[in-house]
Coordinates of C-alpha atoms and ligand atoms in Angstrom, one line a residue:
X93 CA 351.8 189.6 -40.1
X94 CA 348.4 189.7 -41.9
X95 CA 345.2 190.2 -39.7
X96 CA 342.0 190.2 -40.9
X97 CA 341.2 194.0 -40.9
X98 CA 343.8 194.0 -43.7
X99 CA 342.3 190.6 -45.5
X100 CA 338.9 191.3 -45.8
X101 CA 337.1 187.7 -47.5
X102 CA 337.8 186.6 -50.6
X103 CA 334.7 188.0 -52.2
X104 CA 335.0 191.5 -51.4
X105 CA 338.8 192.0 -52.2
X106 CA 338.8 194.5 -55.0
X107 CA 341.7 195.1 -57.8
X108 CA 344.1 198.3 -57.8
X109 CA 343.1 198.9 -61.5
X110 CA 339.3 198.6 -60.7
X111 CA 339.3 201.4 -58.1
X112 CA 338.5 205.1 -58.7
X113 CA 340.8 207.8 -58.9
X114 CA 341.2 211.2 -60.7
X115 CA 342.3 210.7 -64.2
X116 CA 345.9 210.3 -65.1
X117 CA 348.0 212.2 -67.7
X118 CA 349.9 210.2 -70.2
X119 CA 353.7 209.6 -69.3
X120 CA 353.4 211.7 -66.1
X121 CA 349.8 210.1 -64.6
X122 CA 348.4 212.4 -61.9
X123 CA 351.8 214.0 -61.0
X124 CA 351.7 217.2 -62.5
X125 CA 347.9 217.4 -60.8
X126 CA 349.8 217.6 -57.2
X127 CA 351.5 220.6 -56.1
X128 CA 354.8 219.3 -53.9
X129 CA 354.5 222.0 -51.1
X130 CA 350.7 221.0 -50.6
X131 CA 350.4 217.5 -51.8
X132 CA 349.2 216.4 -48.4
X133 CA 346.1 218.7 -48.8
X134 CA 345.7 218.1 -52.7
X135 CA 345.5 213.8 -51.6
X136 CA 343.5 214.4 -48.4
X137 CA 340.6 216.3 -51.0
X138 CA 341.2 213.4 -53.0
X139 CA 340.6 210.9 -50.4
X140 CA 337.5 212.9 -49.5
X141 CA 336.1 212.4 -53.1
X142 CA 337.3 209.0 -54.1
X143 CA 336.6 207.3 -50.8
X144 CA 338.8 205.2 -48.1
X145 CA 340.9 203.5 -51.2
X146 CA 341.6 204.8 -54.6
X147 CA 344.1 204.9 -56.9
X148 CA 346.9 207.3 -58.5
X149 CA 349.4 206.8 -60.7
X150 CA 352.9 208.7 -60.4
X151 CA 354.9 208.6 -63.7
X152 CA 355.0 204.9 -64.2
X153 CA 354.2 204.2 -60.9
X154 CA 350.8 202.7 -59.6
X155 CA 350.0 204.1 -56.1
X156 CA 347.0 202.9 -53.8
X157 CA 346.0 205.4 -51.0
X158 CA 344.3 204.7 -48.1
X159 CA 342.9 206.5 -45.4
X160 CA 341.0 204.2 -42.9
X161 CA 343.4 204.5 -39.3
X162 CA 343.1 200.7 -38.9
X163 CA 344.1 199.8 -42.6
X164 CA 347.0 202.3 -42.0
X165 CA 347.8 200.8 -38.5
X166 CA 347.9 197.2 -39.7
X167 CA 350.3 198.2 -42.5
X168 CA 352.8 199.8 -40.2
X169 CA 352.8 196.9 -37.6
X170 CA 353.2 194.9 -40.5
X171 CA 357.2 195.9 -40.8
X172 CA 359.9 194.8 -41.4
X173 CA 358.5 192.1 -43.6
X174 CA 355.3 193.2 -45.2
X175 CA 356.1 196.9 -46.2
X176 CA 359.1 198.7 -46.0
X177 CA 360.0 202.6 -46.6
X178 CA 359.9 203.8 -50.3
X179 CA 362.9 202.3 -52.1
X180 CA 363.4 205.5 -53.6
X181 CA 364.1 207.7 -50.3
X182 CA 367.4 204.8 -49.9
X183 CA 368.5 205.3 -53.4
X184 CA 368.5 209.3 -52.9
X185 CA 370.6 209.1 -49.9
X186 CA 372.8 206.6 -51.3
X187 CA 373.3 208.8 -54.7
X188 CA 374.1 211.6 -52.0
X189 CA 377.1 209.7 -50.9
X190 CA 375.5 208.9 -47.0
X191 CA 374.8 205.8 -45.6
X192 CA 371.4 204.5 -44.5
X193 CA 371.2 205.7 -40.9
X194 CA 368.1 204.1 -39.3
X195 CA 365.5 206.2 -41.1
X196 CA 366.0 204.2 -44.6
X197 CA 367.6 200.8 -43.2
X198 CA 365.7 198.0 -44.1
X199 CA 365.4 194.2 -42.9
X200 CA 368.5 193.1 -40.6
X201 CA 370.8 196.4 -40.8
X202 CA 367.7 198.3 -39.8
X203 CA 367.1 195.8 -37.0
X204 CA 370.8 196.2 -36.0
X205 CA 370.7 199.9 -35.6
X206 CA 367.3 200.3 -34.1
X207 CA 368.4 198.3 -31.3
X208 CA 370.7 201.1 -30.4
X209 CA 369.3 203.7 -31.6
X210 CA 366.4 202.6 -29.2
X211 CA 369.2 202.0 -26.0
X212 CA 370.4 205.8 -26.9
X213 CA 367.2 207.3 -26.3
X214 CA 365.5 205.3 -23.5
X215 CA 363.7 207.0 -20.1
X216 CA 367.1 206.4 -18.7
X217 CA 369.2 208.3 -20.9
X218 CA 367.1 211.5 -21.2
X219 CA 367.1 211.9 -17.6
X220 CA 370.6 211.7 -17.2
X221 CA 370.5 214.6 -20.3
X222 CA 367.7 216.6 -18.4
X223 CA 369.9 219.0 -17.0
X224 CA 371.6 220.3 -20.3
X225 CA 367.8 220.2 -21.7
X226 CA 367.1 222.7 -18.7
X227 CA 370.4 224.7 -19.9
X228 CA 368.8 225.0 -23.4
X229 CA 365.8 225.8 -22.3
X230 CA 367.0 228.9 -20.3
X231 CA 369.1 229.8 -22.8
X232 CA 365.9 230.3 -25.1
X233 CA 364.5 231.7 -22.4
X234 CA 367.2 234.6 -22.7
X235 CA 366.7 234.6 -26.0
X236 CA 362.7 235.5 -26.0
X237 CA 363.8 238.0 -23.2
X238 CA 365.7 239.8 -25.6
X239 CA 362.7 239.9 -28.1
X240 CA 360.6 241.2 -25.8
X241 CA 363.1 244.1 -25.0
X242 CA 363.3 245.1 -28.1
X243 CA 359.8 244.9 -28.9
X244 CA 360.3 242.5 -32.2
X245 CA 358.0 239.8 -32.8
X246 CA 359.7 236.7 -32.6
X247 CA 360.2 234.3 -35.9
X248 CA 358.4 231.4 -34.2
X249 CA 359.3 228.3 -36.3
X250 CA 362.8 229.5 -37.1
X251 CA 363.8 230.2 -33.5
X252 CA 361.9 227.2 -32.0
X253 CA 364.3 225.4 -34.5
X254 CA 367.2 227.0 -33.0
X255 CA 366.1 225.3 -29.5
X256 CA 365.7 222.2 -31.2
X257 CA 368.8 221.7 -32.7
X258 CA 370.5 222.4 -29.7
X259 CA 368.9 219.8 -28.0
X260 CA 369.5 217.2 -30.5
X261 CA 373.3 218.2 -31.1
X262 CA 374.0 217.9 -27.4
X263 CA 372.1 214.6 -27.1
X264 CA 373.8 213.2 -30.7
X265 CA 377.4 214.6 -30.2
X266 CA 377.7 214.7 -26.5
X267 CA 378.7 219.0 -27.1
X268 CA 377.3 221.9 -26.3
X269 CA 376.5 223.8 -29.2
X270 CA 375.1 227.2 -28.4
X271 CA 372.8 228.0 -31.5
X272 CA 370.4 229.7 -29.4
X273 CA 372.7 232.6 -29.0
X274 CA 374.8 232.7 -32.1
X275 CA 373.3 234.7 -34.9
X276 CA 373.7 232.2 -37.7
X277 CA 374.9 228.3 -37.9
X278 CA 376.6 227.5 -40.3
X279 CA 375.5 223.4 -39.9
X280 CA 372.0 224.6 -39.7
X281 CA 372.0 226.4 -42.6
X282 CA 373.5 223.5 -44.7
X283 CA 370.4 220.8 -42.8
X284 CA 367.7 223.2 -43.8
X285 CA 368.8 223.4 -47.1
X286 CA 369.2 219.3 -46.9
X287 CA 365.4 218.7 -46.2
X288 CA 363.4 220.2 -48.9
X289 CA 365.7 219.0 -51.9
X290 CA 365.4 215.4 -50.4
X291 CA 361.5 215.5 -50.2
X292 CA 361.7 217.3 -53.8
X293 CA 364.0 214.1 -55.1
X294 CA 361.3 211.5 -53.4
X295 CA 358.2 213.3 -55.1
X296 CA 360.2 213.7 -58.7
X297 CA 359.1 211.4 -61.1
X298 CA 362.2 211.4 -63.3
X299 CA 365.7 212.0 -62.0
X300 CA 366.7 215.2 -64.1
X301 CA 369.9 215.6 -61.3
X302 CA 371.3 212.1 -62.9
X303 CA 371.3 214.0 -66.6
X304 CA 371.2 217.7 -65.5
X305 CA 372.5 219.2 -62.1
X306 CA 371.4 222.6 -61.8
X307 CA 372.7 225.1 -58.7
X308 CA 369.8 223.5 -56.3
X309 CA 371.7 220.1 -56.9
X310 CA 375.6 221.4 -56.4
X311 CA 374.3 223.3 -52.7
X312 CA 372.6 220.1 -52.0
X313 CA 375.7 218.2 -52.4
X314 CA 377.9 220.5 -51.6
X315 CA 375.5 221.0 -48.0
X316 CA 375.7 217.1 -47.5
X317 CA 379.6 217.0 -47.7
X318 CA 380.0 219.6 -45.1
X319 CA 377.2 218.0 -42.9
X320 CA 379.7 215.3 -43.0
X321 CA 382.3 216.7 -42.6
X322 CA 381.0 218.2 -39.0
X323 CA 380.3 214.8 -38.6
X324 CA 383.7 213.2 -39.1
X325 CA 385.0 216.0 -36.7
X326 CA 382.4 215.5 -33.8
X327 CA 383.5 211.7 -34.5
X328 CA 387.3 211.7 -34.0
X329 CA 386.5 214.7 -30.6
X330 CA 383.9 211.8 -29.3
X331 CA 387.1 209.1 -29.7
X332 CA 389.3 211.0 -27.9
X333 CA 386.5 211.4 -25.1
X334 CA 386.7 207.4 -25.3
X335 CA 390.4 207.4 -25.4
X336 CA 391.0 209.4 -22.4
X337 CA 388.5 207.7 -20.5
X338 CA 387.8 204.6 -20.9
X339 CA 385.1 204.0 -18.7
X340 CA 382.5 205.7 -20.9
X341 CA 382.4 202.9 -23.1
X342 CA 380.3 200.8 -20.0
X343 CA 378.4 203.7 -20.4
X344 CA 378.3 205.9 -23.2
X345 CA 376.8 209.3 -22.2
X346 CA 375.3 210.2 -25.7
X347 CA 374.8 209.0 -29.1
X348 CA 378.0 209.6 -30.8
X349 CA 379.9 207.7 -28.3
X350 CA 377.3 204.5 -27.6
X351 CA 377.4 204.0 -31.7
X352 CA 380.9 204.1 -31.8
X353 CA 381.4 201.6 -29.1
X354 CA 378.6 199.7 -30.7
X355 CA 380.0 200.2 -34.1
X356 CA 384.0 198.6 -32.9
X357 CA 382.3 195.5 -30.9
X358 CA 383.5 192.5 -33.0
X359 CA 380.8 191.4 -34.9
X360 CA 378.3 194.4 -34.5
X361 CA 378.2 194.7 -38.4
X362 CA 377.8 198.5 -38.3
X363 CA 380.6 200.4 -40.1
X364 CA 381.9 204.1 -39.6
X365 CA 379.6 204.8 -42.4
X366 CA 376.3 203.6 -40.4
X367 CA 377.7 205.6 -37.5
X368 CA 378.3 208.8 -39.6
X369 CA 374.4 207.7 -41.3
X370 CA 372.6 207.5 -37.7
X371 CA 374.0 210.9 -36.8
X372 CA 372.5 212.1 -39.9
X373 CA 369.2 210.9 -39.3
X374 CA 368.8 212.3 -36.1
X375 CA 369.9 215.8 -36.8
X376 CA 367.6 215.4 -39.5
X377 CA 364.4 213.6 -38.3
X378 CA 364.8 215.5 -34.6
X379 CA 364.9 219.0 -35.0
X380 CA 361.8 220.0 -37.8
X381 CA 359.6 217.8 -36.1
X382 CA 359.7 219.1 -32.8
X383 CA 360.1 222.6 -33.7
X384 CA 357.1 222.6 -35.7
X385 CA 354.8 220.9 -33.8
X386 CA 356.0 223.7 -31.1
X387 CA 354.9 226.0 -33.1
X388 CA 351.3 224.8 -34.7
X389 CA 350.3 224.2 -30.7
X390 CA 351.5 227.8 -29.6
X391 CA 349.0 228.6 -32.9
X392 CA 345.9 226.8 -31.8
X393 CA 346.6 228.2 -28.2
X394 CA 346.3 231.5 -29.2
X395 CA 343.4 231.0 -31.3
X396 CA 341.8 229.1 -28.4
X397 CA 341.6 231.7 -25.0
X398 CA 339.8 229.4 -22.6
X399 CA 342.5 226.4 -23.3
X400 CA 345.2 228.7 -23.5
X401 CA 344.6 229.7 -19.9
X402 CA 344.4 226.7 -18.4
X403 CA 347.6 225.6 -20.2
X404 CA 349.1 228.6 -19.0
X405 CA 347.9 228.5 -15.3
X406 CA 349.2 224.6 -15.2
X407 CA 352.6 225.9 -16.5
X408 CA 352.8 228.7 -13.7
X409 CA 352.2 226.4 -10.8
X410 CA 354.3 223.3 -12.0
X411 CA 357.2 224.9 -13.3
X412 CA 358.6 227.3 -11.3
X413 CA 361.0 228.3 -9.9
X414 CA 362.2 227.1 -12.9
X415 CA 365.6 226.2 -11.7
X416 CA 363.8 223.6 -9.2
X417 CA 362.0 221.7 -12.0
X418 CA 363.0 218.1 -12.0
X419 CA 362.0 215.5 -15.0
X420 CA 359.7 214.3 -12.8
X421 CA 358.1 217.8 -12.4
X422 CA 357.8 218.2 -16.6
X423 CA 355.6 214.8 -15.9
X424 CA 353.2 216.5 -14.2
X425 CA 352.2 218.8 -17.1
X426 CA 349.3 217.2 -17.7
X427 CA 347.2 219.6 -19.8
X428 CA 350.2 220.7 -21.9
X429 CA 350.9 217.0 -22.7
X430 CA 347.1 216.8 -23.4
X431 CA 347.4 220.4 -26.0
X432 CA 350.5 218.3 -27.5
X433 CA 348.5 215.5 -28.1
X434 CA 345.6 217.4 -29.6
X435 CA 348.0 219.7 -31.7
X436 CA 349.5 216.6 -33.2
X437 CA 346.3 215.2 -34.1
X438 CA 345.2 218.4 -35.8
X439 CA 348.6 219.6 -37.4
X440 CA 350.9 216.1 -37.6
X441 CA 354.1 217.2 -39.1
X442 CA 353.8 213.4 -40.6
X443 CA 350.3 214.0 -42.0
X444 CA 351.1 210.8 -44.6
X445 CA 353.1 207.6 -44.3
X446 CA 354.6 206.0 -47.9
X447 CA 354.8 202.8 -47.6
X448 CA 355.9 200.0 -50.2
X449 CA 354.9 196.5 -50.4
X450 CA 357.6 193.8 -49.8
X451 CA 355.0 191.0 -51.1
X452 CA 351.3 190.7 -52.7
X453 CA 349.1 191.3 -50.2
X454 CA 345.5 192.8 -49.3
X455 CA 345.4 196.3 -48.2
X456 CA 342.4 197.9 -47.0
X457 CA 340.5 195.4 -48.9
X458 CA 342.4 195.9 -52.2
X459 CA 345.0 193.6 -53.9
X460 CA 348.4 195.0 -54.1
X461 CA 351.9 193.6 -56.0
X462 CA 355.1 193.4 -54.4
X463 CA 356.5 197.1 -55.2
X464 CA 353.4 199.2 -55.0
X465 CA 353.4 202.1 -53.3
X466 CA 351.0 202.4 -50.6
X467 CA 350.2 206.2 -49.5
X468 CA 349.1 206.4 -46.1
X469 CA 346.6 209.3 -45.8
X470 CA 346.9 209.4 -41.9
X471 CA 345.2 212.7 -41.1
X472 CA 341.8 211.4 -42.6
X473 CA 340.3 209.9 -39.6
X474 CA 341.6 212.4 -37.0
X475 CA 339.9 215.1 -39.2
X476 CA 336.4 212.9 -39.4
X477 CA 333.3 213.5 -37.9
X478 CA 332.6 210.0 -38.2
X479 CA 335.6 209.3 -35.3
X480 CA 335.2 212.6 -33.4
X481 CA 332.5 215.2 -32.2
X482 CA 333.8 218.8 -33.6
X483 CA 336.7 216.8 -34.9
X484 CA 338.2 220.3 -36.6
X485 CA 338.3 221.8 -33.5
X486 CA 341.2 222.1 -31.0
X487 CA 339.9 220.1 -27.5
X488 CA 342.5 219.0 -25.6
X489 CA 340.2 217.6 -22.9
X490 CA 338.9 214.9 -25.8
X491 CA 342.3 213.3 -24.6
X492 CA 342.0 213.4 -20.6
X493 CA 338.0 212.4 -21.5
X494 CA 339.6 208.9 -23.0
X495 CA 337.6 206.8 -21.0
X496 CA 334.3 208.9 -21.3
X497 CA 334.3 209.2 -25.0
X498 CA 334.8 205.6 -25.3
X499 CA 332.1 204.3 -23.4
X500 CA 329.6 207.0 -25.6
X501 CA 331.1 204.9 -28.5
X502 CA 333.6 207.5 -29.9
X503 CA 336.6 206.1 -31.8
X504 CA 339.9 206.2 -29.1
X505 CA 341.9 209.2 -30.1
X506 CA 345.2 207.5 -29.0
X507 CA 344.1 204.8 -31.4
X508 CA 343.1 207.2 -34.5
X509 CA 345.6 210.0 -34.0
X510 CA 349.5 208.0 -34.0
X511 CA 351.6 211.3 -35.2
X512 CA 354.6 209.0 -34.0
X513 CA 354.0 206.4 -36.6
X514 CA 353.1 202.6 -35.0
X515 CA 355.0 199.3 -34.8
X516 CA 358.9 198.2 -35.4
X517 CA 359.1 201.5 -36.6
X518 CA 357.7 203.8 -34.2
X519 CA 359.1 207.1 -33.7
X520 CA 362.1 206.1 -31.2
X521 CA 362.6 209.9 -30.5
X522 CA 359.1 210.1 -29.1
X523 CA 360.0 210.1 -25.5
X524 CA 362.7 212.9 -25.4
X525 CA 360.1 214.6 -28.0
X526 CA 357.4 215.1 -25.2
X527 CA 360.1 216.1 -22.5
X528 CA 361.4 218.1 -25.2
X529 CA 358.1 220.2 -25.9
X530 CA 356.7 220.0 -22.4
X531 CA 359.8 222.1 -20.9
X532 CA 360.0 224.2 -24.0
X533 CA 356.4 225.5 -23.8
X534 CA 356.0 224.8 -20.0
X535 CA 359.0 227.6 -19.8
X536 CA 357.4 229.7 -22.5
X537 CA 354.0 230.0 -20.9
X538 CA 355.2 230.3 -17.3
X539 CA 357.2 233.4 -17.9
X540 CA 355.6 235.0 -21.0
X541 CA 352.4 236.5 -22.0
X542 CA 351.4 235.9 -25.3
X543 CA 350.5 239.2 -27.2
X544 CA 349.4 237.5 -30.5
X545 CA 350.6 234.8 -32.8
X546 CA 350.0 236.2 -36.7
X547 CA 351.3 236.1 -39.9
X548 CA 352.5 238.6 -42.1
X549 CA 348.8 238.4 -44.0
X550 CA 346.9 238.1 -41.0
X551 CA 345.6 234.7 -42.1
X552 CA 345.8 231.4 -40.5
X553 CA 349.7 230.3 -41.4
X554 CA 350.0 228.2 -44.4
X555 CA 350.7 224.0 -43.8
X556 CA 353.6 224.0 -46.3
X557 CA 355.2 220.1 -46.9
X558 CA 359.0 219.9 -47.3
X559 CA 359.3 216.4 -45.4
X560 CA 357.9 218.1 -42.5
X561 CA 354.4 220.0 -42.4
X562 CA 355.8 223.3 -41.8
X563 CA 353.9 226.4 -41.1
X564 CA 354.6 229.3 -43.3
X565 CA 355.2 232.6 -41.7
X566 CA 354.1 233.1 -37.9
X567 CA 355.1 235.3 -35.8
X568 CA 355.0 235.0 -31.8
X569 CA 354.5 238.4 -29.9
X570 CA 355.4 238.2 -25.9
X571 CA 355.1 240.3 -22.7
X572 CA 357.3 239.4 -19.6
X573 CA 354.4 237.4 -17.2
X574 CA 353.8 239.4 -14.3
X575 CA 355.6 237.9 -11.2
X576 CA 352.4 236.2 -8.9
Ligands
HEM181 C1 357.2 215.9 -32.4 C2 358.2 215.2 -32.8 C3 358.3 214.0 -33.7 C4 357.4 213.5 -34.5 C5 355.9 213.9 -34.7 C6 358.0 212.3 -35.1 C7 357.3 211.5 -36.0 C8 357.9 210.4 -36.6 C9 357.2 209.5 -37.5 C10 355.8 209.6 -37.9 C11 358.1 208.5 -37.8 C12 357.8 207.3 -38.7 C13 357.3 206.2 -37.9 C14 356.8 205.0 -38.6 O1 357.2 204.7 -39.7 O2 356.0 204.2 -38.0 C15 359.3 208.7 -37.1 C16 360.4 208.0 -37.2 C17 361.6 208.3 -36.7 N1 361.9 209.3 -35.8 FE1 360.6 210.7 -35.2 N2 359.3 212.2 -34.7 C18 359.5 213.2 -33.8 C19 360.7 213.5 -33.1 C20 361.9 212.7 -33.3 C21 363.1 212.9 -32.6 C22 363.3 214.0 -31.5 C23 364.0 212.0 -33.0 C24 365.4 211.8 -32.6 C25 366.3 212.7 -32.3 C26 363.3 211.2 -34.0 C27 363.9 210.2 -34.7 C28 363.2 209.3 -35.5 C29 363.9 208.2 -36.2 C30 365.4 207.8 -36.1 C31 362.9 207.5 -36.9 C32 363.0 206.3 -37.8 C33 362.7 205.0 -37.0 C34 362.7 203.7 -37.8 O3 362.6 203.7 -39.0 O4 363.0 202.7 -37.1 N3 362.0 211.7 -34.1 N4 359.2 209.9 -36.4

């Protein structure tokens, strides 16, 4: 699909080589001028000097990036036949020995899996798994009670991992996995060490690991073969789940069990591999994403009293008794889904898309080969005043006030802001995301106080880029809420 936004006329499309850019290095090009862990920030200046579309060059490899939300929109509907995922990310995995779970499919196999992916996580699904989400949820609840009893501040992002990957291994292996209350997990350990060498491999712009492996390397590949491992064993307990009840198969009750059934149907074309790939992905793109934006919101709360009240008054009143809240009750959270929103738009863990092109085409006005790499700046616009009054600050009313600020000629938030990605290839985890976060934090603010969210330094925490747009450092003091 080409629309026009992405055409431009003839007269005006420009050239890569003839747009501006900061001045490469021989051999390297403007590599060396990015530093990995804040190469979001170092390209978002550069978009604010060079302009909507400029030009980089990575080692050998020519880069346009552009920062206009429509440009980037149109790019991302324009899947899977325009632009596709950066080649590189697949040839990582596949170096690694994994298969391309849905993540880094491409053309038909991606359109295989992402039909069941999708089926795995639809409306239907996560409310038959709300009441093991509620499990979780009280389980973290007993896990901030202890905090609070013994007067330590909590390790916000690490512990509001620990809920997350509890979630996501109930929903992917159809087990209860209790890393809430164990003091270390092993499987965790080996996926956080996982994430940050794989963004390191994408962002390299020679392969030293193919000539020189150095210890990073062997733990990398020695975490990957026991992630697999756990796989493999989660696979053959999810077939003798199907074996001794065969009914599941009309119906498989989580992830594991619907891609093995999907994976056996005659001509499905998905092999044991894809299936062991898929569970990959999801531990992977599932528990970091969720986790952090968690804990950016529970940030911006604190710094923000009057919206931190309300958030916390809508929590007392909706969710409890907590053992009565229904699905349907964690829909009613409008506010929080409204802080979400405006956290996401403010600290996206995805604050920039790569894209490559499939075919010459015009992006953004500019004429691109097949094989260029288009870098998606996608916080730009949600951070411009041009789109947004105080667009810096945190308003969660701007997205209740949809309507309003629309008809005063403001930009649509929902239409800037897509922290979720847009077309084909839209987050399918989205919706058990927002269920995920809403009981989470509804729990958190209906029976704690917040004493202080800070860091070690006492500054605002760091944004720190390892795949995900971590944030360095914060800690999360509570007080047991006062019974009404
Ligand atoms: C706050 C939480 C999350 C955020 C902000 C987020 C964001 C994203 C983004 C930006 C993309 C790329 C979309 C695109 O290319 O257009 C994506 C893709 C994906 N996400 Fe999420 N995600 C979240 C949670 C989850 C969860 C909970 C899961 C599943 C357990 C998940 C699974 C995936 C998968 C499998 C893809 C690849 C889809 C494809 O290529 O077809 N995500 N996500």
């Amino acid at each position: 699909m080409t629309t026009a936004s992405t055409l431009g006329s003839a007269a005006s499309v420009r050239h890569l080589k003839d747009l501006p850019g900061p001045r490469p290095w021989p051999v390297v090009g403007n590599a060396l001028q990015l530093d990995r862990s804040r190469i979001h920030l170092d390209i978002e200046r550069w978009a604010a000097q060079y302009g909507e579309a400029f030009r980089m060059r990575l080692g050998k490899r020519e880069v346009l990036v552009v920062s206009s939300h429509e440009a980037i929109s149109n790019a991302m509907r324009d899947r899977p036949e325009g632009f596709r995922r950066p080649s590189g990310l697949a040839r990582i995995i596949g170096e690694l020995g994994m298969a391309p779970g849905l993540f880094v499919a491409e053309g038909e196999h991606w359109q295989r899996q992402r039909r069941m992916v999708m089926a795995a996580f639809s409306p239907t699904h996560i409310r038959a798994y709300f009441p093991q989400l509620k499990r979780v949820a009280e389980r973290f609840r007993g896990r901030l009670d202890k905090a609070v009893a013994s007067g330590q501040p909590v390790p916000l992002q690490a512990d509001l991992m620990r809920f997350t990957v509890d979630v996501i291994t109930g929903l992917a292996f159809g087990q209860e996995t209790n890393t809430i209350e164990a003091e270390g997990d092993i499987l965790q350990q080996h996926m956080d060490r996982i994430f940050p060498m794989l963004f390191k491999r994408l962002n390299s712009i020679f392969p030293v690991w193919h000539y020189f492996k150095t210890e990073e390397d062997r733990v990398l590949e020695r975490s990957v073969h026991e992630v697999v491992q756990a796989i493999e064993h989660f696979m053959r307990e999810a077939r003798a789940r199907l074996a001794a009840d065969p009914t599941r198969r009309a119906q498989p009750p989580n992830l594991i069990e619907a891609l093995i059934v999907a994976s056996e149907a005659p001509d499905s074309g998905m092999t044991e591999d894809d299936v062991v790939g898929n569970v990959f992905t999801m531990l992977l793109a599932g528990e970091d994403t969720t986790a952090n934006t968690m804990a950016w919101l529970l940030d911006l709360l604190w710094r923000q009293p009057q919206a931190l009240r309300k958030a916390v008054e809508e929590a007392r009143r909706v969710v409890l008794p907590f053992e009565a809240l229904t699905m349907d009750g964690v829909g009613e959270l409008h506010y929080l889904d409204a802080c979400i929103n405006e956290a996401m738009r403010l600290k996206p863990v995805a604050p920039f898309r790569m894209l490559e092109a499939l075919k010459p085409q015009v992006v953004a006005g500019v004429q691109v080969d097949a094989g260029t790499m288009v870098w998606c700046v996608s916080r730009h616009d949600s951070l411009s005043e041009a789109c947004f009054e105080a667009a810096r600050e945190f308003r969660p009313e701007r997205w209740l006030e949809e309507d309003t600020a629309a008809q005063q000629g403001q930009a649509s938030v929902k239409r800037v802001s897509i922290p979720f990605g847009a077309g084909p290839r839209v987050c399918p985890g989205r919706y058990l995301a927002m269920v995920e976060m809403k009981l989470c934090l509804g729990m958190l603010l209906a029976h704690f106080d917040i004493d202080s969210v800070d860091t070690p330094d006492g500054q605002p925490a760091q944004e720190v880029m390892n795949f995900t747009m971590t944030p360095l450092g914060q800690r999360l003091r509570l007080k047991r809420a006062v019974a009404p």
